[in-house]
XYZ file of C-alpha atoms in Angstrom:
645
model
C 32.575 -8.396 -12.233
C 29.638 -6.953 -14.158
C 27.159 -7.963 -11.499
C 29.305 -6.549 -8.721
C 29.639 -3.240 -10.526
C 25.935 -3.096 -11.287
C 25.049 -3.799 -7.670
C 27.464 -1.123 -6.546
C 25.690 1.363 -8.774
C 22.288 0.345 -7.472
C 23.483 0.618 -3.880
C 24.597 4.151 -4.613
C 21.368 4.865 -6.481
C 19.314 3.720 -3.490
C 21.338 5.575 -0.907
C 20.734 8.820 -2.757
C 16.960 8.526 -2.636
C 16.801 7.859 1.101
C 17.944 10.124 3.926
C 21.679 9.970 4.376
C 23.308 8.528 7.439
C 23.654 11.241 10.053
C 27.172 11.447 11.360
C 28.488 13.960 13.839
C 30.415 17.022 12.688
C 34.144 17.246 13.249
C 36.923 19.765 12.653
C 38.190 17.625 9.794
C 34.970 17.922 7.799
C 36.420 20.488 5.394
C 39.316 18.248 4.418
C 39.216 17.656 0.654
C 39.396 13.907 0.054
C 38.635 13.905 -3.676
C 38.176 16.130 -6.750
C 36.034 15.861 -9.883
C 36.583 18.670 -12.377
C 36.323 21.872 -10.373
C 34.228 20.191 -7.658
C 35.916 19.326 -4.396
C 34.569 16.473 -2.246
C 35.103 17.019 1.446
C 35.352 14.509 4.238
C 31.973 15.778 5.503
C 30.288 15.207 2.142
C 31.708 11.716 1.879
C 30.446 10.772 5.358
C 27.063 12.319 4.718
C 26.498 10.303 1.566
C 27.845 7.052 2.889
C 25.318 4.418 3.860
C 25.982 0.856 4.910
C 22.324 0.051 5.544
C 22.841 0.350 9.306
C 23.235 3.163 11.800
C 26.824 2.140 12.531
C 29.611 4.641 11.988
C 31.605 3.676 8.868
C 35.103 2.314 9.269
C 38.097 3.742 7.421
C 37.974 0.718 5.114
C 34.313 1.480 4.365
C 35.096 5.070 3.403
C 38.160 4.109 1.365
C 36.051 1.692 -0.662
C 33.220 4.173 -1.051
C 35.312 7.188 -2.077
C 36.196 6.153 -5.692
C 32.623 4.948 -6.272
C 31.277 8.288 -5.093
C 33.720 10.241 -7.239
C 32.717 8.187 -10.300
C 29.109 8.996 -9.453
C 29.893 12.716 -9.343
C 31.658 12.424 -12.705
C 28.566 10.767 -14.206
C 26.410 13.625 -12.899
C 28.647 16.221 -14.520
C 28.648 14.324 -17.798
C 24.870 13.921 -17.666
C 24.411 17.637 -17.086
C 26.612 18.478 -20.052
C 24.609 16.102 -22.250
C 21.231 17.603 -21.239
C 19.870 14.695 -19.220
C 18.481 17.055 -16.585
C 16.345 18.734 -19.234
C 15.147 15.515 -20.845
C 11.332 15.736 -20.883
C 10.797 12.043 -20.116
C 13.135 12.134 -17.115
C 11.645 15.400 -15.868
C 8.153 13.877 -16.067
C 9.283 10.696 -14.310
C 10.959 12.734 -11.607
C 7.851 14.848 -11.054
C 5.701 11.724 -10.816
C 8.031 10.222 -8.223
C 8.322 13.400 -6.171
C 4.543 13.838 -6.168
C 4.030 10.331 -4.784
C 6.896 10.825 -2.342
C 5.244 14.037 -1.132
C 2.036 12.177 -0.321
C 4.057 9.604 1.627
C 5.988 12.367 3.381
C 2.829 14.041 4.676
C 1.440 10.713 5.771
C 4.555 9.565 7.630
C 5.718 12.885 9.080
C 2.505 14.762 9.811
C -0.710 12.776 9.497
C 0.249 9.423 10.994
C 2.040 10.839 14.094
C -0.850 13.205 14.850
C -3.496 10.545 14.221
C -1.613 7.957 16.270
C -1.017 10.351 19.170
C -4.723 11.142 19.392
C -5.707 7.503 18.878
C -3.359 6.348 21.651
C -4.702 8.980 24.023
C -8.297 7.967 23.311
C -7.433 4.261 23.533
C -6.897 4.684 27.268
C -10.600 5.395 27.796
C -14.062 3.916 27.348
C -17.133 6.112 27.048
C -20.800 5.575 27.914
C -23.114 7.671 25.748
C -26.743 8.313 24.906
C -27.803 9.932 21.661
C -30.821 11.321 19.873
C -30.747 10.730 16.108
C -32.886 12.224 13.375
C -32.180 10.470 10.088
C -31.804 12.571 6.934
C -30.856 11.484 3.445
C -27.360 12.327 2.114
C -28.908 14.740 -0.409
C -31.264 16.368 2.109
C -32.151 19.987 1.416
C -30.941 22.838 3.578
C -34.475 23.228 4.914
C -34.634 19.561 5.970
C -31.267 19.875 7.675
C -32.339 23.024 9.530
C -35.561 21.345 10.673
C -33.607 18.405 12.101
C -31.196 20.740 13.891
C -34.083 22.761 15.374
C -35.739 19.584 16.731
C -32.463 18.418 18.256
C -31.990 21.758 19.969
C -35.466 21.331 21.466
C -34.528 17.820 22.588
C -31.356 19.157 24.175
C -33.319 21.681 26.200
C -35.745 19.012 27.389
C -32.850 16.821 28.571
C -31.362 19.792 30.427
C -34.759 20.385 32.042
C -34.783 16.853 33.455
C -37.037 15.048 30.996
C -36.020 11.339 31.070
C -33.709 10.370 28.239
C -35.913 7.545 26.978
C -38.895 9.902 26.724
C -36.860 12.428 24.725
C -35.531 9.643 22.496
C -39.024 8.281 21.855
C -40.281 11.772 21.000
C -37.519 12.897 18.637
C -35.404 10.016 17.270
C -36.250 8.431 13.932
C -37.820 4.975 14.116
C -36.910 2.345 11.524
C -37.919 -1.284 11.475
C -39.935 -0.684 14.613
C -36.859 0.417 16.574
C -35.513 3.817 17.560
C -32.303 4.842 15.817
C -31.295 6.744 18.940
C -30.978 5.691 22.548
C -28.446 4.191 24.904
C -25.061 3.158 23.489
C -23.091 0.636 25.601
C -19.459 1.324 26.449
C -17.354 2.144 23.403
C -13.686 2.793 22.798
C -11.627 4.418 20.071
C -12.266 3.264 16.508
C -15.633 1.744 17.378
C -17.856 4.412 15.816
C -17.787 6.632 12.742
C -15.237 9.422 12.861
C -17.675 12.332 13.207
C -19.324 10.701 16.238
C -16.019 9.856 17.869
C -14.659 13.369 17.357
C -17.634 14.802 19.242
C -17.897 12.365 22.156
C -14.179 12.379 22.963
C -14.308 16.142 23.312
C -17.195 16.172 25.794
C -17.016 16.264 29.581
C -19.068 13.790 31.588
C -22.636 15.127 31.801
C -22.182 17.439 28.787
C -24.553 17.355 25.805
C -23.164 18.119 22.363
C -24.431 20.571 19.809
C -26.259 18.974 16.851
C -23.820 17.360 14.416
C -24.063 15.217 11.307
C -22.826 11.739 10.445
C -23.670 9.405 7.588
C -26.768 8.352 9.566
C -28.246 11.825 10.066
C -28.132 14.529 12.747
C -27.361 13.712 16.396
C -26.991 15.162 19.810
C -25.066 13.004 22.282
C -24.781 12.997 26.057
C -21.564 11.689 27.593
C -22.896 9.731 30.572
C -19.659 8.319 31.954
C -15.980 7.766 31.281
C -13.592 5.115 32.591
C -10.206 3.525 31.937
C -10.028 1.002 29.122
C -11.079 -2.540 29.957
C -8.395 -4.921 28.605
C -9.486 -7.275 25.830
C -10.153 -10.938 26.557
C -8.975 -13.846 24.439
C -12.151 -15.892 24.272
C -13.269 -19.443 23.447
C -16.917 -20.399 23.554
C -19.452 -23.192 23.212
C -22.346 -21.766 21.236
C -25.981 -22.747 20.692
C -28.265 -20.756 18.411
C -31.374 -19.315 19.978
C -34.732 -20.955 19.215
C -38.312 -20.014 19.838
C -38.723 -22.747 22.444
C -36.652 -24.229 25.266
C -34.492 -26.418 23.001
C -31.472 -24.103 22.880
C -31.744 -23.295 26.595
C -31.799 -26.988 27.470
C -28.878 -27.769 25.151
C -26.532 -25.109 26.534
C -27.338 -26.154 30.113
C -26.660 -29.782 29.225
C -23.250 -28.662 27.952
C -22.665 -26.741 31.181
C -23.662 -29.769 33.292
C -21.195 -31.909 31.303
C -18.385 -29.498 32.141
C -19.432 -29.424 35.791
C -19.283 -33.232 35.834
C -15.649 -33.126 34.783
C -15.790 -33.770 31.053
C -12.937 -32.037 29.136
C -13.693 -28.782 27.339
C -12.845 -30.134 23.870
C -15.207 -33.108 24.267
C -18.110 -30.931 25.360
C -17.319 -28.438 22.603
C -17.329 -31.096 19.878
C -20.632 -32.517 21.093
C -22.619 -29.333 21.697
C -21.288 -26.275 19.869
C -23.094 -24.990 16.782
C -20.318 -22.603 15.744
C -18.553 -24.568 13.002
C -15.845 -21.957 12.434
C -14.632 -21.851 16.040
C -15.114 -25.590 16.547
C -11.979 -26.216 14.477
C -9.927 -24.031 16.866
C -11.133 -25.365 20.221
C -13.900 -22.753 20.290
C -11.535 -19.804 19.782
C -13.257 -16.596 18.602
C -10.324 -14.278 19.277
C -9.904 -11.061 21.227
C -13.066 -9.375 22.454
C -13.255 -5.815 23.770
C -15.138 -2.568 23.275
C -12.844 -1.904 20.296
C -13.984 -4.954 18.296
C -16.965 -4.954 16.007
C -19.117 -7.390 17.992
C -22.679 -6.785 19.171
C -22.530 -4.728 22.358
C -24.520 -7.165 24.480
C -22.038 -9.877 23.448
C -19.069 -7.700 24.445
C -20.730 -6.830 27.756
C -21.329 -10.532 28.427
C -17.647 -11.362 27.819
C -16.292 -8.425 29.821
C -18.509 -9.298 32.783
C -16.985 -12.786 33.073
C -14.373 -13.493 35.730
C -11.153 -14.428 33.824
C -9.984 -16.559 36.745
C -12.904 -18.993 36.354
C -12.278 -22.018 34.075
C -15.526 -21.274 32.190
C -18.670 -19.230 32.607
C -22.246 -20.173 33.338
C -24.547 -20.143 30.270
C -25.038 -16.596 28.945
C -27.643 -15.332 26.485
C -26.807 -12.644 23.872
C -28.389 -11.511 20.618
C -26.424 -14.271 18.877
C -27.785 -17.088 21.058
C -26.429 -18.964 24.107
C -22.753 -19.196 25.097
C -20.414 -20.730 27.617
C -17.266 -18.588 27.632
C -13.710 -19.631 28.469
C -11.311 -16.708 28.938
C -7.819 -17.839 27.943
C -5.988 -14.605 28.746
C -6.375 -10.880 29.378
C -4.620 -8.396 27.106
C -1.224 -7.250 28.377
C 1.910 -5.862 26.703
C 5.537 -6.720 27.330
C 6.673 -3.222 26.433
C 5.426 0.176 25.316
C 6.811 -0.533 21.868
C 4.681 -3.669 21.609
C 1.608 -1.702 22.710
C 2.329 0.988 20.129
C 2.569 -1.615 17.368
C -0.801 -3.084 18.332
C -2.424 0.348 18.540
C -0.964 1.344 15.171
C -2.510 -1.742 13.598
C -5.828 -0.936 15.267
C -5.645 2.594 13.899
C -5.050 1.246 10.390
C -8.141 -0.932 10.774
C -10.437 1.928 11.713
C -12.951 3.036 9.056
C -11.652 6.606 9.069
C -7.918 6.039 8.612
C -6.216 4.788 5.476
C -2.807 5.192 3.907
C -3.809 6.550 0.511
C -3.408 9.658 -1.604
C -7.099 10.426 -1.179
C -6.721 10.348 2.585
C -3.816 12.816 2.374
C -5.805 15.076 0.022
C -8.679 15.226 2.501
C -6.244 16.094 5.282
C -4.608 18.862 3.235
C -7.971 20.293 2.257
C -8.765 20.716 5.951
C -5.262 21.867 6.813
C -5.182 24.584 4.151
C -8.783 25.807 4.355
C -10.177 24.361 1.154
C -13.684 25.576 0.311
C -15.950 24.928 -2.641
C -18.074 27.970 -3.478
C -21.454 26.386 -4.140
C -23.030 29.605 -5.457
C -20.450 29.888 -8.248
C -20.726 26.175 -9.029
C -24.532 26.546 -9.277
C -24.150 29.410 -11.753
C -21.683 27.390 -13.822
C -23.945 24.330 -13.792
C -26.915 26.385 -15.004
C -24.776 27.924 -17.751
C -23.316 24.685 -19.091
C -26.487 22.559 -18.947
C -28.327 25.086 -21.129
C -26.216 23.814 -24.031
C -27.967 20.442 -23.634
C -26.590 17.962 -26.232
C -23.683 20.139 -27.372
C -20.244 18.630 -26.804
C -18.418 20.263 -23.931
C -15.318 20.561 -26.122
C -17.222 23.053 -28.318
C -17.946 25.448 -25.452
C -15.729 28.421 -24.763
C -15.276 29.784 -21.249
C -18.407 31.314 -19.675
C -17.701 35.009 -20.190
C -20.456 36.050 -17.826
C -18.774 34.167 -14.978
C -15.209 35.278 -15.674
C -13.282 35.782 -12.452
C -15.884 34.093 -10.253
C -14.184 32.033 -7.544
C -15.371 28.447 -7.540
C -12.754 26.977 -5.169
C -10.377 28.305 -2.520
C -7.262 26.544 -1.249
C -4.280 27.744 0.770
C -5.303 31.376 0.328
C -5.555 31.102 -3.473
C -8.726 31.595 -5.534
C -9.532 29.282 -8.444
C -11.990 30.677 -10.942
C -14.727 29.259 -13.138
C -12.427 29.811 -16.149
C -9.837 27.461 -14.625
C -12.564 25.019 -13.640
C -13.939 25.071 -17.186
C -10.480 24.318 -18.599
C -10.274 21.283 -16.298
C -13.662 20.059 -17.524
C -12.697 20.601 -21.183
C -9.588 18.478 -20.723
C -11.267 15.649 -18.818
C -14.841 15.611 -20.076
C -14.635 17.388 -23.427
C -16.176 14.427 -25.266
C -19.283 14.454 -23.051
C -22.456 16.423 -23.683
C -23.228 19.560 -21.701
C -26.302 17.973 -20.133
C -24.041 15.278 -18.622
C -22.453 17.809 -16.250
C -22.231 16.593 -12.657
C -21.589 18.686 -9.562
C -19.108 16.089 -8.233
C -16.771 17.217 -11.017
C -15.955 20.120 -8.715
C -14.794 17.574 -6.115
C -12.473 16.096 -8.739
C -11.194 19.574 -9.614
C -10.577 20.309 -5.924
C -8.520 17.117 -5.648
C -6.513 18.099 -8.735
C -5.738 21.498 -7.227
C -4.323 19.810 -4.125
C -2.377 17.337 -6.265
C -0.907 20.194 -8.324
C 0.164 21.987 -5.148
C 1.433 19.120 -3.044
C 5.101 19.474 -4.020
C 5.434 23.191 -3.108
C 3.359 22.599 0.042
C 5.658 19.761 1.060
C 8.824 21.755 0.379
C 7.496 24.626 2.475
C 6.426 22.395 5.368
C 9.415 20.059 5.197
C 12.500 21.862 3.778
C 14.506 18.640 4.063
C 12.243 17.107 1.412
C 14.113 19.118 -1.218
C 17.204 16.980 -0.664
C 15.180 13.807 -1.221
C 13.735 15.257 -4.424
C 17.141 16.334 -5.708
C 18.747 13.019 -4.748
C 16.141 11.050 -6.641
C 16.617 13.202 -9.738
C 20.368 12.657 -9.564
C 19.887 8.929 -9.165
C 17.430 8.813 -12.053
C 19.788 10.712 -14.317
C 22.782 8.557 -13.422
C 20.745 5.404 -13.953
C 19.883 6.556 -17.472
C 23.377 7.669 -18.441
C 24.690 4.377 -17.069
C 22.113 2.500 -19.129
C 23.081 4.431 -22.244
C 26.822 3.932 -21.898
C 27.074 0.455 -20.363
C 23.935 -1.629 -20.509
C 22.138 -0.601 -23.685
C 22.589 -3.030 -26.581
C 21.600 -0.259 -28.984
C 24.728 1.795 -28.249
C 27.299 -0.991 -28.154
C 30.100 -1.248 -30.703
C 28.893 -4.392 -32.491
C 32.212 -4.835 -34.324
C 33.922 -5.530 -30.992
C 31.228 -8.067 -30.130
C 31.783 -9.750 -33.512
C 35.508 -9.944 -32.766
C 34.823 -11.524 -29.369
C 32.512 -14.017 -31.068
C 34.985 -14.945 -33.823
C 37.879 -15.283 -31.356
C 35.933 -17.570 -28.988
C 33.693 -19.746 -31.156
C 34.235 -22.732 -28.874
C 32.585 -20.843 -25.997
C 29.320 -20.254 -27.841
C 27.881 -23.693 -28.500
C 24.668 -25.601 -28.042
C 25.193 -29.114 -26.661
C 23.080 -32.011 -27.839
C 19.531 -31.278 -26.687
C 16.086 -32.848 -26.914
C 13.488 -31.451 -29.267
C 10.138 -32.163 -27.642
C 6.404 -31.549 -27.618
C 4.707 -30.878 -24.296
C 1.015 -31.816 -24.266
C -1.211 -30.521 -21.432
C -4.844 -31.085 -20.499
C -7.131 -31.212 -17.488
C -7.565 -34.970 -17.718
C -5.358 -37.930 -18.652
C -8.073 -39.150 -21.045
C -7.432 -36.188 -23.337
C -3.675 -36.879 -23.279
C -4.363 -40.507 -24.204
C -6.339 -39.354 -27.255
C -3.299 -37.322 -28.361
C -1.022 -40.303 -27.777
C -3.274 -42.576 -29.833
C -3.409 -40.049 -32.679
C 0.414 -39.793 -32.906
C 0.973 -43.533 -32.401
C -1.322 -44.152 -35.380
C 0.859 -41.980 -37.620
C -0.592 -38.513 -36.966
C 1.745 -35.522 -36.881
C 2.291 -33.875 -33.468
C 2.009 -30.544 -35.283
C -1.624 -31.239 -36.159
C -2.748 -33.059 -33.008
C -4.217 -29.916 -31.441
C -6.731 -29.593 -34.279
C -7.768 -33.229 -33.787
C -8.065 -33.346 -29.977
C -10.249 -30.826 -28.159
C -9.041 -29.045 -24.994
C -5.412 -30.045 -25.598
C -2.502 -27.680 -25.049
C 0.635 -28.082 -27.177
C 4.037 -26.378 -26.870
C 7.195 -27.144 -28.849
C 10.727 -26.398 -27.700
C 14.201 -27.701 -27.023
C 16.148 -27.471 -23.780
C 19.559 -27.949 -22.267
C 18.167 -28.000 -18.711
C 17.279 -31.447 -17.335
C 17.230 -30.756 -13.598
C 13.898 -29.057 -13.023
C 10.779 -31.208 -12.930
C 9.191 -32.372 -15.171
C 11.958 -31.688 -17.713
C 14.285 -34.114 -15.932
C 12.208 -36.855 -17.614
C 13.603 -35.882 -21.038
C 17.141 -37.016 -20.216
C 16.221 -40.707 -20.101
C 13.702 -40.817 -22.938
C 14.185 -42.410 -26.349
C 13.505 -40.554 -29.559
C 9.936 -40.773 -30.875
C 8.545 -41.915 -27.534
C 6.109 -40.684 -24.895
C 6.740 -40.057 -21.230
C 4.338 -41.099 -18.520
C 1.711 -38.513 -17.592
C 2.561 -36.125 -14.772
C 1.284 -33.104 -12.839
C 2.258 -29.814 -14.498
C 1.169 -26.339 -13.345
C -1.923 -27.794 -11.636
C -2.996 -29.730 -14.771
C -1.849 -32.947 -16.443
C 1.103 -33.173 -18.851
C 2.970 -35.592 -21.134
C 6.140 -35.312 -23.308
C 6.668 -36.582 -26.854
C 10.418 -36.648 -27.591
C 10.649 -36.038 -31.320
C 14.417 -35.936 -31.785
C 17.747 -35.061 -30.220
C 19.318 -32.057 -31.895
C 23.076 -32.396 -32.449
C 25.579 -30.087 -30.773
C 26.447 -27.034 -32.849
C 27.952 -23.545 -32.658
C 25.602 -20.690 -31.902
C 25.102 -18.027 -34.517
C 26.199 -14.515 -33.585
C 22.568 -13.515 -33.007
C 21.977 -16.506 -30.741
C 25.107 -15.735 -28.727
C 24.560 -11.957 -28.678
C 23.178 -11.564 -25.137
C 25.887 -13.753 -23.659
C 28.633 -11.853 -25.490
C 27.143 -8.524 -24.437
C 27.052 -9.576 -20.774
C 30.702 -10.621 -20.982
C 31.649 -7.361 -22.656
C 29.820 -5.024 -20.280
C 32.422 -5.021 -17.467
C 35.100 -3.991 -19.954
C 32.746 -1.447 -21.498
C 32.002 0.074 -18.101
C 35.682 0.108 -17.150
C 36.584 1.971 -20.343
C 33.750 4.471 -19.953
C 34.639 5.221 -16.330
C 38.256 5.740 -17.312
C 37.116 8.216 -19.988
C 35.161 10.132 -17.354
C 38.083 10.092 -14.908
C 40.448 11.405 -17.549
C 37.993 14.003 -18.837
C 37.163 15.424 -15.402
C 40.564 14.831 -13.831
C 39.152 12.688 -11.027
C 41.549 12.564 -8.122
C 41.314 10.358 -5.039
C 43.146 11.676 -1.963
C 43.370 8.517 0.128
C 46.062 9.827 2.463
C 44.002 12.922 3.278
C 41.027 10.677 3.969
C 43.124 8.478 6.261
C 44.478 11.523 8.080
C 41.021 13.064 8.537
C 39.592 9.789 9.770
C 42.352 9.261 12.328
C 41.901 12.800 13.679
C 38.159 12.204 13.751
C 38.480 9.018 15.802
């Protein structure tokens, strides 16, 4: 009974923190089907808050069962409000923490993910052929260095427009590292294949268009969109692989493998004899799906895509990895649009620029609500604070000369150096002034977004308020339920004592073994312990005599679970055989069998409390029903339901 009641409460608790089941309106919705104090519960409210875990319309039996539970819940809310639970600082803090995290999830699920997926799906239909010029700059490059790179790229752009061959422009302007140009021709790519900044630019170009200079983690680029085509479906690929060598050895080996296939030898035999890819050898040469979306070398992808899937295997092909014979098992297809969407969603999650995290949401909101760090004000603050050198930041008052200076803007609001200084005092007060770092402003900017995410969410998604309120109600009811039913601290112990005294026969320990469990990595260590005890040593002191031995002492009434089932058939003062235990070796010493006896009140307490809780809950609910005059109008519910049918 207790478990059923507890589960009922949790079901109600969960339904109130998730969106309610949407049920159509009817003319009977205003029918009052229950009352709690001066609150009237209508048929509409009951339907709205009912949830069976499915989208099915509830039956009359469902609603009849749910109605008294819901009215009890309303009574608990009223009682909790009267007792100040809604103002309890710990509950308020817990509620705020939950709602903040829920707000992040709400933005992600209702705004960011749909927009990101829609764009990703649109781009996933295409493959792009590009050529870029890249001038590398360091992440901390000066403004002058950045401007110089941009000026050179603008010159390069003009030369391309004037018909200078791309390779000549690339050789003239792109940075060279390791003897190779960082710019140049990029083979066909698809969505998710490049860094976000590059993808954003190229997918917004027309064929033949050259971009303006833009920056990625690699430096500054311009990019020409050379061509665009529909997506080439991925291939599920097996291969026989031979590493490239400086002589003809690898070439000869891969052609010997090819000749073996041509002479009719089975694929798996040729694979086992010739392949040098140990990982794929175990899976018949399988290397998985290959397309312009996967992170393989481009010449390898091109080699796979250029194979005819209808052929049983390819001729030998050379890539940067070495030599291959490919076998295309299948070409990517989808049974339904839903299946395709699921695959694309997983691909989106795997891209380097999409993640389901609070930080990701913060970055989105900063863009969405025009966040801007004012570097001039931050520079002035940095110069001011670092002048104090080894002084603790906690000893510094606000910089009066910078009062009112805006250091950060977000959602039309200005945040001043005074507010920024307060943030630094709270987080880095124990540090010295010379330790100041400019990235602290990034942390402050994130805090501003975090502080504002609840009001931003409520404004963008008004329905979120119901989720916030429902969780608070559920949290409050959980705590008042805990206080009045489940807490041992608030129970009437005299009643528990009476239950104990009246039912002594129920609270007994049967005869049970008292044992020592010895554990070690090796049986040899266990044998040393056995020898020590056999020779008269005490099992209580064996651990100090035998290195790397584990010892635990206990008694049990459970003989079913291994290895404790061994205890049932053992004699007193005897050893069990050794056995495997939690990935190490174990052995029992059965010291004695403890006689059956009555439990003390303290030993029986938890069992008595569990038995008492259903009665305790029943009495408390009856108190609430009497106090708030809870009334269940079943006939009105039945009438409203029948008219609603």
